Amino acid sequence: MTPPGRAGIVKRSLVIAGHRTSVSLEEPFWEALKEMAAARGISIARAVAAIDETRGEQNLSSAIRVAVLAYVRSAPRG
């Protein structure tokens, strides 16, 4: 896990709906997105595609952050 205060923006390219797109997120969000996708048995690209399909007018990076936050909040604590 990335230490707080060391969360620089990381830009990665993904293919979503047949189009190559770049997404910029802080490293902790990339880490949590990877965990979320693995828990669902899908690739990061597929997870982002699912978020993209439901985001409406929201910026894709913001939509990913919101989805990751919802995933983290729904995880059992213990």
Backbone as JSON Lines, residues from 0, in Angstrom:
{"i":0,"aa":"M","n":[0.84,-1.18,0.0],"ca":[0.0,0.0,0.0],"c":[0.88,1.24,0.0]}
{"i":1,"aa":"T","n":[0.48,2.22,-0.75],"ca":[1.23,3.47,-0.83],"c":[1.03,4.27,0.46]}
{"i":2,"aa":"P","n":[2.13,4.76,1.05],"ca":[1.99,5.56,2.27],"c":[1.24,6.86,1.99]}
{"i":3,"aa":"P","n":[0.45,7.35,2.98],"ca":[-0.24,8.63,2.79],"c":[0.78,9.72,2.48]}
{"i":4,"aa":"G","n":[0.4,10.65,1.64],"ca":[1.31,11.72,1.26],"c":[2.22,11.36,0.1]}
{"i":5,"aa":"R","n":[2.2,10.11,-0.32],"ca":[3.03,9.64,-1.44],"c":[2.15,9.17,-2.59]}
{"i":6,"aa":"A","n":[0.99,9.73,-2.7],"ca":[0.01,9.27,-3.68],"c":[0.07,10.09,-4.96]}
{"i":7,"aa":"G","n":[1.16,9.99,-5.68],"ca":[1.29,10.69,-6.95],"c":[0.35,10.14,-7.99]}
{"i":8,"aa":"I","n":[0.04,10.96,-8.97],"ca":[-0.83,10.56,-10.07],"c":[-0.07,9.62,-10.99]}
{"i":9,"aa":"V","n":[-0.73,8.52,-11.36],"ca":[-0.17,7.55,-12.3],"c":[-1.14,7.46,-13.47]}
{"i":10,"aa":"K","n":[-0.61,7.61,-14.68],"ca":[-1.42,7.55,-15.89],"c":[-1.21,6.19,-16.54]}
{"i":11,"aa":"R","n":[-2.32,5.51,-16.85],"ca":[-2.24,4.21,-17.51],"c":[-3.2,4.19,-18.69]}
{"i":12,"aa":"S","n":[-2.85,3.42,-19.7],"ca":[-3.69,3.28,-20.89],"c":[-4.46,1.97,-20.82]}
{"i":13,"aa":"L","n":[-5.73,2.03,-21.18],"ca":[-6.6,0.87,-21.19],"c":[-7.4,0.87,-22.48]}
{"i":14,"aa":"V","n":[-7.86,-0.29,-22.9],"ca":[-8.77,-0.37,-24.03],"c":[-10.17,-0.58,-23.46]}
{"i":15,"aa":"I","n":[-11.04,0.38,-23.72],"ca":[-12.41,0.37,-23.22],"c":[-13.35,0.46,-24.42]}
{"i":16,"aa":"A","n":[-14.22,-0.53,-24.57],"ca":[-15.17,-0.57,-25.69],"c":[-14.46,-0.41,-27.03]}
{"i":17,"aa":"G","n":[-13.3,-1.04,-27.15],"ca":[-12.55,-1.01,-28.4],"c":[-11.73,0.24,-28.64]}
{"i":18,"aa":"H","n":[-11.73,1.16,-27.69],"ca":[-10.98,2.41,-27.83],"c":[-9.92,2.51,-26.75]}
{"i":19,"aa":"R","n":[-8.73,2.91,-27.15],"ca":[-7.65,3.12,-26.18],"c":[-7.87,4.45,-25.48]}
{"i":20,"aa":"T","n":[-7.82,4.42,-24.17],"ca":[-8.0,5.64,-23.39],"c":[-6.99,5.67,-22.25]}
{"i":21,"aa":"S","n":[-6.62,6.85,-21.83],"ca":[-5.7,7.0,-20.71],"c":[-6.48,7.46,-19.49]}
{"i":22,"aa":"V","n":[-6.13,6.87,-18.36],"ca":[-6.78,7.2,-17.1],"c":[-5.71,7.61,-16.1]}
{"i":23,"aa":"S","n":[-5.93,8.72,-15.42],"ca":[-4.99,9.21,-14.4],"c":[-5.63,9.06,-13.03]}
{"i":24,"aa":"L","n":[-4.97,8.28,-12.17],"ca":[-5.43,8.06,-10.81],"c":[-4.24,8.05,-9.87]}
{"i":25,"aa":"E","n":[-4.48,8.35,-8.62],"ca":[-3.45,8.2,-7.6],"c":[-3.18,6.71,-7.41]}
{"i":26,"aa":"E","n":[-1.94,6.38,-7.08],"ca":[-1.54,4.98,-6.95],"c":[-2.44,4.17,-6.0]}
{"i":27,"aa":"P","n":[-2.86,4.71,-4.84],"ca":[-3.75,3.91,-3.99],"c":[-5.06,3.53,-4.68]}
{"i":28,"aa":"F","n":[-5.56,4.38,-5.56],"ca":[-6.78,4.03,-6.29],"c":[-6.51,2.93,-7.31]}
{"i":29,"aa":"W","n":[-5.35,2.96,-7.98],"ca":[-4.99,1.86,-8.87],"c":[-4.9,0.55,-8.09]}
{"i":30,"aa":"E","n":[-4.28,0.6,-6.91],"ca":[-4.14,-0.61,-6.09],"c":[-5.51,-1.15,-5.68]}
{"i":31,"aa":"A","n":[-6.4,-0.27,-5.24],"ca":[-7.73,-0.69,-4.82],"c":[-8.57,-1.16,-6.01]}
{"i":32,"aa":"L","n":[-8.4,-0.53,-7.17],"ca":[-9.11,-0.96,-8.38],"c":[-8.67,-2.36,-8.78]}
{"i":33,"aa":"K","n":[-7.37,-2.63,-8.68],"ca":[-6.85,-3.97,-8.98],"c":[-7.45,-5.0,-8.02]}
{"i":34,"aa":"E","n":[-7.52,-4.65,-6.74],"ca":[-8.11,-5.54,-5.73],"c":[-9.6,-5.78,-6.02]}
{"i":35,"aa":"M","n":[-10.31,-4.71,-6.37],"ca":[-11.74,-4.81,-6.68],"c":[-11.97,-5.72,-7.88]}
{"i":36,"aa":"A","n":[-11.19,-5.53,-8.93],"ca":[-11.33,-6.36,-10.13],"c":[-11.03,-7.82,-9.81]}
{"i":37,"aa":"A","n":[-9.96,-8.07,-9.06],"ca":[-9.59,-9.44,-8.7],"c":[-10.7,-10.11,-7.88]}
{"i":38,"aa":"A","n":[-11.29,-9.36,-6.96],"ca":[-12.37,-9.91,-6.13],"c":[-13.58,-10.3,-6.97]}
{"i":39,"aa":"R","n":[-13.75,-9.62,-8.08],"ca":[-14.88,-9.9,-8.98],"c":[-14.51,-10.87,-10.1]}
{"i":40,"aa":"G","n":[-13.23,-11.26,-10.14],"ca":[-12.78,-12.21,-11.16],"c":[-12.73,-11.63,-12.56]}
{"i":41,"aa":"I","n":[-12.47,-10.32,-12.65],"ca":[-12.4,-9.67,-13.96],"c":[-11.11,-8.86,-14.06]}
{"i":42,"aa":"S","n":[-10.79,-8.44,-15.26],"ca":[-9.6,-7.62,-15.47],"c":[-9.88,-6.18,-15.05]}
{"i":43,"aa":"I","n":[-8.81,-5.43,-14.87],"ca":[-8.96,-4.0,-14.56],"c":[-9.7,-3.31,-15.71]}
{"i":44,"aa":"A","n":[-9.35,-3.65,-16.95],"ca":[-10.02,-3.04,-18.1],"c":[-11.52,-3.32,-18.09]}
{"i":45,"aa":"R","n":[-11.91,-4.54,-17.74],"ca":[-13.34,-4.87,-17.68],"c":[-14.03,-4.12,-16.55]}
{"i":46,"aa":"A","n":[-13.36,-3.98,-15.41],"ca":[-13.93,-3.22,-14.29],"c":[-14.14,-1.77,-14.7]}
{"i":47,"aa":"V","n":[-13.15,-1.19,-15.37],"ca":[-13.27,0.2,-15.82],"c":[-14.36,0.33,-16.88]}
{"i":48,"aa":"A","n":[-14.47,-0.66,-17.76],"ca":[-15.53,-0.62,-18.77],"c":[-16.91,-0.63,-18.12]}
{"i":49,"aa":"A","n":[-17.07,-1.42,-17.06],"ca":[-18.36,-1.46,-16.35],"c":[-18.66,-0.11,-15.71]}
{"i":50,"aa":"I","n":[-17.65,0.51,-15.14],"ca":[-17.82,1.85,-14.55],"c":[-18.17,2.85,-15.65]}
{"i":51,"aa":"D","n":[-17.47,2.75,-16.77],"ca":[-17.69,3.66,-17.9],"c":[-19.12,3.58,-18.42]}
{"i":52,"aa":"E","n":[-19.67,2.37,-18.44],"ca":[-21.03,2.16,-18.96],"c":[-22.1,2.86,-18.12]}
{"i":53,"aa":"T","n":[-21.8,3.12,-16.86],"ca":[-22.82,3.68,-15.96],"c":[-22.51,5.09,-15.46]}
{"i":54,"aa":"R","n":[-21.46,5.7,-15.95],"ca":[-21.01,6.97,-15.36],"c":[-21.76,8.2,-15.85]}
{"i":55,"aa":"G","n":[-22.48,8.1,-16.92],"ca":[-23.19,9.27,-17.44],"c":[-22.2,10.34,-17.88]}
{"i":56,"aa":"E","n":[-22.41,11.57,-17.41],"ca":[-21.56,12.7,-17.8],"c":[-20.34,12.87,-16.9]}
{"i":57,"aa":"Q","n":[-20.24,12.06,-15.86],"ca":[-19.13,12.18,-14.91],"c":[-17.8,11.83,-15.57]}
{"i":58,"aa":"N","n":[-16.76,12.55,-15.2],"ca":[-15.4,12.27,-15.65],"c":[-15.04,10.83,-15.3]}
{"i":59,"aa":"L","n":[-14.38,10.09,-16.2],"ca":[-14.07,8.68,-15.97],"c":[-13.2,8.48,-14.74]}
{"i":60,"aa":"S","n":[-12.15,9.27,-14.58],"ca":[-11.29,9.12,-13.4],"c":[-12.08,9.32,-12.11]}
{"i":61,"aa":"S","n":[-12.94,10.31,-12.09],"ca":[-13.78,10.56,-10.91],"c":[-14.73,9.4,-10.66]}
{"i":62,"aa":"A","n":[-15.32,8.88,-11.73],"ca":[-16.24,7.75,-11.59],"c":[-15.52,6.52,-11.03]}
{"i":63,"aa":"I","n":[-14.28,6.32,-11.46],"ca":[-13.5,5.19,-10.94],"c":[-13.24,5.39,-9.45]}
{"i":64,"aa":"R","n":[-12.85,6.6,-9.06],"ca":[-12.59,6.87,-7.64],"c":[-13.83,6.61,-6.8]}
{"i":65,"aa":"V","n":[-15.0,7.04,-7.27],"ca":[-16.25,6.84,-6.54],"c":[-16.56,5.35,-6.43]}
{"i":66,"aa":"A","n":[-16.38,4.6,-7.52],"ca":[-16.63,3.15,-7.5],"c":[-15.68,2.43,-6.55]}
{"i":67,"aa":"V","n":[-14.42,2.83,-6.57],"ca":[-13.44,2.22,-5.67],"c":[-13.78,2.54,-4.22]}
{"i":68,"aa":"L","n":[-14.17,3.77,-3.95],"ca":[-14.55,4.15,-2.59],"c":[-15.75,3.32,-2.12]}
{"i":69,"aa":"A","n":[-16.74,3.15,-2.98],"ca":[-17.91,2.35,-2.63],"c":[-17.5,0.91,-2.34]}
{"i":70,"aa":"Y","n":[-16.59,0.37,-3.15],"ca":[-16.09,-1.0,-2.92],"c":[-15.4,-1.11,-1.57]}
{"i":71,"aa":"V","n":[-14.51,-0.17,-1.29],"ca":[-13.75,-0.2,-0.03],"c":[-14.71,-0.06,1.16]}
{"i":72,"aa":"R","n":[-15.67,0.82,1.05],"ca":[-16.63,1.02,2.15],"c":[-17.51,-0.2,2.38]}
{"i":73,"aa":"S","n":[-17.77,-0.97,1.33],"ca":[-18.64,-2.15,1.47],"c":[-17.89,-3.38,1.97]}
{"i":74,"aa":"A","n":[-16.57,-3.31,2.01],"ca":[-15.77,-4.47,2.44],"c":[-15.96,-4.71,3.93]}
{"i":75,"aa":"P","n":[-16.07,-5.99,4.31],"ca":[-16.18,-6.3,5.74],"c":[-14.94,-5.83,6.49]}
{"i":76,"aa":"R","n":[-15.15,-5.31,7.65],"ca":[-14.03,-4.82,8.46],"c":[-13.72,-5.85,9.54]}
{"i":77,"aa":"G","n":[-12.43,-5.96,9.8],"ca":[-12.11,-6.9,10.86],"c":[-10.76,-7.35,10.9]}
